[in-house]
Structure formats: structure tokens, C-alpha cells
mmCIF file of C-alpha atoms in Angstrom:
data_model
loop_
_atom_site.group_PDB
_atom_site.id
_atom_site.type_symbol
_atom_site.label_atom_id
_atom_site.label_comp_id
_atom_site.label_asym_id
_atom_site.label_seq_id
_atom_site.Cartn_x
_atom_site.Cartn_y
_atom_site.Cartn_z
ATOM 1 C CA UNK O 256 5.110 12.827 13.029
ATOM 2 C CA UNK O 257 7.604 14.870 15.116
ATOM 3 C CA UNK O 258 5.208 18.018 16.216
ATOM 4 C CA UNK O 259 1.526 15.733 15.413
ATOM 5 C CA UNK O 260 2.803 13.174 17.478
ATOM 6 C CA UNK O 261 3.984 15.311 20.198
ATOM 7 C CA UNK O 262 0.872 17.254 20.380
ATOM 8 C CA UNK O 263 -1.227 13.945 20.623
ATOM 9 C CA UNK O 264 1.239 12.665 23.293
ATOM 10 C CA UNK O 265 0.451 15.745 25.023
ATOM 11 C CA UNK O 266 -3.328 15.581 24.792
ATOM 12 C CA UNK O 267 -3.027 12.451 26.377
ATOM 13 C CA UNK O 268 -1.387 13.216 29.298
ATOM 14 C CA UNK O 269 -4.050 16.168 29.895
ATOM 15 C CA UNK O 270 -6.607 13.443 30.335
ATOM 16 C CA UNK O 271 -4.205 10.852 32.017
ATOM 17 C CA UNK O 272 -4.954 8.182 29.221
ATOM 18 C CA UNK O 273 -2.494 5.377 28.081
ATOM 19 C CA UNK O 274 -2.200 4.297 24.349
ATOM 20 C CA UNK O 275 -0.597 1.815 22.463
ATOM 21 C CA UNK O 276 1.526 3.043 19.399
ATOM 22 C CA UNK O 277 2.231 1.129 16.312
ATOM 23 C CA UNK O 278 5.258 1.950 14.870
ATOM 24 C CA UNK O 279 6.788 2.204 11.212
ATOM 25 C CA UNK O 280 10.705 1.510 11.488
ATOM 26 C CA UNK O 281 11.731 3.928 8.867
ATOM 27 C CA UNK O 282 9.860 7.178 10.866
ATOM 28 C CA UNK O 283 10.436 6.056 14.408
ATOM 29 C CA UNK O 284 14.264 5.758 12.579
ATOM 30 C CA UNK O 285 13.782 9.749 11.998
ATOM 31 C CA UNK O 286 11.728 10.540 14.826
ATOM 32 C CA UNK O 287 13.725 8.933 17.389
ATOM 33 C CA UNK O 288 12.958 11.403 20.182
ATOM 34 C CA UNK O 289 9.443 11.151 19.753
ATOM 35 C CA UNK O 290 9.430 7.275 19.855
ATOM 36 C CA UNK O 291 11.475 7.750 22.980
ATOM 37 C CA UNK O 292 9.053 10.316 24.600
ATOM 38 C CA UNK O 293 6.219 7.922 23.616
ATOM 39 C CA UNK O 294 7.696 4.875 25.697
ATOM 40 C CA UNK O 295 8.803 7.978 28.650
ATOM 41 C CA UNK O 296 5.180 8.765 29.169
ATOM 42 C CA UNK O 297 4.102 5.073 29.503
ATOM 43 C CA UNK O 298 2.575 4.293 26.522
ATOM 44 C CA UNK O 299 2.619 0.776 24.762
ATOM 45 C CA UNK O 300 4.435 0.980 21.703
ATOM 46 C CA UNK O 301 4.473 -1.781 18.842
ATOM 47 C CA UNK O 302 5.245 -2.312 15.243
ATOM 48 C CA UNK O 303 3.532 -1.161 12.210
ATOM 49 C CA UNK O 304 6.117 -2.601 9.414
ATOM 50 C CA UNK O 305 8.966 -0.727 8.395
ATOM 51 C CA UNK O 306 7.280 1.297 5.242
ATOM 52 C CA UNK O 307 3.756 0.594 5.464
ATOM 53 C CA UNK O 308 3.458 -1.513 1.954
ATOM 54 C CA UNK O 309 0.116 -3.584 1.872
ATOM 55 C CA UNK O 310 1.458 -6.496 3.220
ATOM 56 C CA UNK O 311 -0.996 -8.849 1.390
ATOM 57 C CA UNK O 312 0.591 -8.243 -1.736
ATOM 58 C CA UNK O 313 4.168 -9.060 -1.045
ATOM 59 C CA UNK O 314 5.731 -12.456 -1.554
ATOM 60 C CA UNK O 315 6.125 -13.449 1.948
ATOM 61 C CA UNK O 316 10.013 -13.564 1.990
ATOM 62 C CA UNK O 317 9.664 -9.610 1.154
ATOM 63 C CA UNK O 318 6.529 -8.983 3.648
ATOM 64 C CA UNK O 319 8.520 -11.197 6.537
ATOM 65 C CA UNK O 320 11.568 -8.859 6.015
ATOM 66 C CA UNK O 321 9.472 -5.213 6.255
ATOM 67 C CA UNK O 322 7.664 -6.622 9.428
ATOM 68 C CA UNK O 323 11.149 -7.280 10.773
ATOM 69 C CA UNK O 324 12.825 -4.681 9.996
ATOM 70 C CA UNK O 325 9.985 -2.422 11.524
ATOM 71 C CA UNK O 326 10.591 -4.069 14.993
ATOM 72 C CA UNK O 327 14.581 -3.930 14.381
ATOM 73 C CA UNK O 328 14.245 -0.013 13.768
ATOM 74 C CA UNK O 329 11.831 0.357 17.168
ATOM 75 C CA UNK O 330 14.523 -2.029 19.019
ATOM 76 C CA UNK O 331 17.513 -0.062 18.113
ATOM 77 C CA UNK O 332 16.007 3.319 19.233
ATOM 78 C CA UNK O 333 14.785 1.703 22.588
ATOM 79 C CA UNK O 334 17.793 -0.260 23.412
ATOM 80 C CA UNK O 335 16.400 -4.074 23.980
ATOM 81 C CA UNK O 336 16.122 -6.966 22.044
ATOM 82 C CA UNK O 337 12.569 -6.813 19.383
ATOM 83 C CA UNK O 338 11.512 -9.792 21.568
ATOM 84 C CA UNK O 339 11.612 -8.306 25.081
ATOM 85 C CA UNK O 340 7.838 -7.234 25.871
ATOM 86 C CA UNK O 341 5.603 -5.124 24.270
ATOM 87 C CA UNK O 342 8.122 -4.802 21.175
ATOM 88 C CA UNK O 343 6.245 -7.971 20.606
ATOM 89 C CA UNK O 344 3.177 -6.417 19.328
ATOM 90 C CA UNK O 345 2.274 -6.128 15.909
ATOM 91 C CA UNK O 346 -0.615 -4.500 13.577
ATOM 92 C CA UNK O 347 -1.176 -5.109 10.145
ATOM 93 C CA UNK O 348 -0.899 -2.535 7.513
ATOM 94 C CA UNK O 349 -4.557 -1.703 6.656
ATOM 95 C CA UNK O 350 -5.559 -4.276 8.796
ATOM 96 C CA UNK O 351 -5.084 -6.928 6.414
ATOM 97 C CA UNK O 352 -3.578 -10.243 6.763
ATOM 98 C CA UNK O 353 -3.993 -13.740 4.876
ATOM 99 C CA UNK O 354 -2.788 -16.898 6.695
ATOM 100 C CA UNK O 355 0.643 -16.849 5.264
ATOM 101 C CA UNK O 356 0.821 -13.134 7.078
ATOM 102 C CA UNK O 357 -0.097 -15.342 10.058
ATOM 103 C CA UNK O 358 2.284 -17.851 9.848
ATOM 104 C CA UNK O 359 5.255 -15.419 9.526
ATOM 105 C CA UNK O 360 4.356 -13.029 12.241
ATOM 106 C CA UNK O 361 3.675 -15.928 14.302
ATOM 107 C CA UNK O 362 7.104 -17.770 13.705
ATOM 108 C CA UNK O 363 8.543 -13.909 13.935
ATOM 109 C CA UNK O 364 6.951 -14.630 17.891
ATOM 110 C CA UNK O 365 4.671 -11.584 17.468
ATOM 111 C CA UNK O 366 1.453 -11.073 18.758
ATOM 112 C CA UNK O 367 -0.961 -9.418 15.820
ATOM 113 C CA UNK O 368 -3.391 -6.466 17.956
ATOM 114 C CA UNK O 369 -6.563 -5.776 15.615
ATOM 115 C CA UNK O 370 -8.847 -2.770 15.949
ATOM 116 C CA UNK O 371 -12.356 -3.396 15.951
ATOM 117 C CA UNK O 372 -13.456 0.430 16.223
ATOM 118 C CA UNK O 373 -11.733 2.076 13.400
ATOM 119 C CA UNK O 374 -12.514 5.987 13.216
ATOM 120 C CA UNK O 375 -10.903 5.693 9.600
ATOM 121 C CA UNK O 376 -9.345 9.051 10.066
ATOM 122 C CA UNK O 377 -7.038 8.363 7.230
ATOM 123 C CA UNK O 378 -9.699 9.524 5.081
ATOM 124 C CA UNK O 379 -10.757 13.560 4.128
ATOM 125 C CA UNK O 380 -13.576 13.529 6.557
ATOM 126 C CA UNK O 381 -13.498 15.856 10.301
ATOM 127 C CA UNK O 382 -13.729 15.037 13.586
ATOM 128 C CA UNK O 383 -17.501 14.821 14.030
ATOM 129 C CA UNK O 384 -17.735 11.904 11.215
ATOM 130 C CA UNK O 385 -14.818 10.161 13.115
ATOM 131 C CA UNK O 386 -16.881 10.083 16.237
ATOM 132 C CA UNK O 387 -19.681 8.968 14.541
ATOM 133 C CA UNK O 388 -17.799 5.845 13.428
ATOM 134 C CA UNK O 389 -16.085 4.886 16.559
ATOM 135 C CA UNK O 390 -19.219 5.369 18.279
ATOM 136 C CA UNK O 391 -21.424 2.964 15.683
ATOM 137 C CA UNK O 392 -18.148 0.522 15.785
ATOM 138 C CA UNK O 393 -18.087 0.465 19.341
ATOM 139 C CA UNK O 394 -22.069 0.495 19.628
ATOM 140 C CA UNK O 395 -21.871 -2.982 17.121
ATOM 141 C CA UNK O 396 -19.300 -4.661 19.679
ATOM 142 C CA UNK O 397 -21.128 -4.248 22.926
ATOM 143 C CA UNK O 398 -19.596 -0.885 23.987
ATOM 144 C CA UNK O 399 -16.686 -2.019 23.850
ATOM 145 C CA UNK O 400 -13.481 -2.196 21.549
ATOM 146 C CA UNK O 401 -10.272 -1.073 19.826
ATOM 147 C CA UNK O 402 -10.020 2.419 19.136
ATOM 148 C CA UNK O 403 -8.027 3.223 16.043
ATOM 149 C CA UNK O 404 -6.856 6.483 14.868
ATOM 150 C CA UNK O 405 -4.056 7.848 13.761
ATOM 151 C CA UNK O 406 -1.550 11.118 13.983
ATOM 152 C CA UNK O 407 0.034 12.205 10.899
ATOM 153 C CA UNK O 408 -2.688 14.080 9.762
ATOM 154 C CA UNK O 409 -2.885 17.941 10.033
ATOM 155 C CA UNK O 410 -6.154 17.576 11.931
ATOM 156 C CA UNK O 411 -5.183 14.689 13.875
ATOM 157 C CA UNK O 412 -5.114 16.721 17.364
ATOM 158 C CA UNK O 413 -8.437 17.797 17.038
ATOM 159 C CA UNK O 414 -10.053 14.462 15.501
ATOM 160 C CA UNK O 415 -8.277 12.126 18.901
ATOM 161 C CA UNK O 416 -9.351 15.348 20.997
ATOM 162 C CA UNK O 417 -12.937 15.014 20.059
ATOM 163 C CA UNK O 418 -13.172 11.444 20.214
ATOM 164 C CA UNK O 419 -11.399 10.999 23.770
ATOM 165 C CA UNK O 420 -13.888 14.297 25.067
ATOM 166 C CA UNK O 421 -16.935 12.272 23.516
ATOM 167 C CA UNK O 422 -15.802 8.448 25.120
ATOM 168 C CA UNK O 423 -15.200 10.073 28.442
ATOM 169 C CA UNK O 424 -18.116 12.194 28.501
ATOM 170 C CA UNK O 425 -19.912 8.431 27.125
ATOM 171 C CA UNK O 426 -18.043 7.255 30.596
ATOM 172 C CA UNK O 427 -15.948 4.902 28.925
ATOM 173 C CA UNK O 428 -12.811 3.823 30.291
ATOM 174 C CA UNK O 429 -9.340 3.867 28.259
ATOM 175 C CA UNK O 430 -6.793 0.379 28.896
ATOM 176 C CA UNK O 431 -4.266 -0.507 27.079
#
């Protein structure tokens, strides 16, 4: 999201904190600016599909051509081939995935990044009950994970705000 996106990106830079963005084709093909600000500021930035369909219910001949065209879009905007370096990440569309998913994003020579600390912003809820589920995801893996969120939302500033206050206050340190 051109201004969401933006104000996240800035956010981050407040707190010096690297992210890794996953990508869908057809609004990185509108946003172009922002995708290129989002690689300027050092961020990781990989695929998220091209429209975000639940992958799982495609026949895999239509899923293999959304993932790819996802990393085509992100490739044309940054200039390099969809194999050169991180353009090889991937993430599932709700986090779902079956073993033909697998197969193809595997022969596609992507690497599939999971999140294992889901705030599950995408739902009505405010920042406080995002916390509250990073924290308990986190808490269940050892203190340690993948943070998910996400930035299209009107309150996504605030929610990634809280959460990044809370880990660092919590001392815990952001990698990509």
C-alpha cells in the first residue's frame, strides 16, 4: 500500500530494524516506487504470488503460473533476473501449501520462508491483541521466531509500532 507501506518503511528506519517483504506482483506492479524504496532502505524483499488466490485450491498448472508471475512482476521493477538472490524467496498465501505446492516452488528454484509467530493482523482485532499473539507464538517456540504482520490495513502503523516497541522493550533482537 503506497502511503501504509511507506509509513511502515519509515517506522522501521526510526528503530534501525531490517524486514523481509513478501510481495504480490500485481501491487508491487502499481506501487513500483514503494517496492523500490523497500529494496533502497535494505530490506529483504520476496514473493507473495501475483494475486493472492489460496494457492491450495488451484490446479497446479494455474497455482505454478500466479507464483511466477508474482516473482516476474518484483523482477521487472528491480531490474535482475527472479533467480538472482533474495528474489528467490517465497511465502505461501495463507500459509498454506500441500506437497504439489512444494514440488512446483521447488522446481520454480524458490526457497518457501514460513512464519511461526503470526500476529494475524488480517483480522478486526487492535494492536494490543496482536501483541498478545506474537508474544504467546513466540513464547511456544523458545523466544524465538518469525514475526508476521502485515501493512495494508488502516491500523497497520500502529499494530507493527506496538509490536516492535513491546519486542525491543522484551530485548529481542530483529534479523532478517
Amino acid at each position: 500500500h503506497p502511503s501504509r507501506t511507506n509509513a511502515i518503511l519509515d517506522l522501521l528506519a526510526e528503530n534501525c530494524i531490517s524486514a523481509s517483504f513478501f510481495l504480490r506482483g500485481d501491487l508491487a506492479a502499481r506501487h513500483s516506487s514503494v517496492v523500490l524504496r523497500i529494496e533502497a532502505d535494505g530490506h529483504t524483499i520476496g514473493s507473495h504470488t501475483h494475486s493472492h488466490p489460496r494457492l491450495i485450491d488451484l490446479a497446479p498448472d494455474v497455482a505454478r503460473e500466479e507464483i511466477e508471475r508474482g516473482v516476474d512482476a518484483i523482477a521487472e521493477i528491480l531490474e535482475r533476473a527472479p533467480e538472482h538472490g533474495e528474489l528467490g524467496l517465497f511465502r505461501y498465501t495463507y500459509l498454506q501449501s500441500n506437497e504439489t505446492l512444494k514440488q512446483i516452488v521447488d522446481e520454480l528454484n524458490l526457497i518457501d520462508v514460513g512464519a511461526n509467530a503470526s500476529g494475524q493482523d488480517w483480522r478486526p482485532v487492535g494492536p494490543d491483541e496482536v501483541l498478545a499473539m506474537v508474544l504467546l507464538r513466540l513464547e511456544q517456540n523458545g523466544g524465538r521466531g518469525v514475526v508476521l504482520l502485515h501493512d495494508p490495513f488502516p491500523n497497520s502503523r500502529r499494530t507493527t509500532e506496538v509490536v516492535v516497541n513491546a519486542l525491543i522493550e522484551a530485548g529481542y533482537k530483529f534479523v532478517i
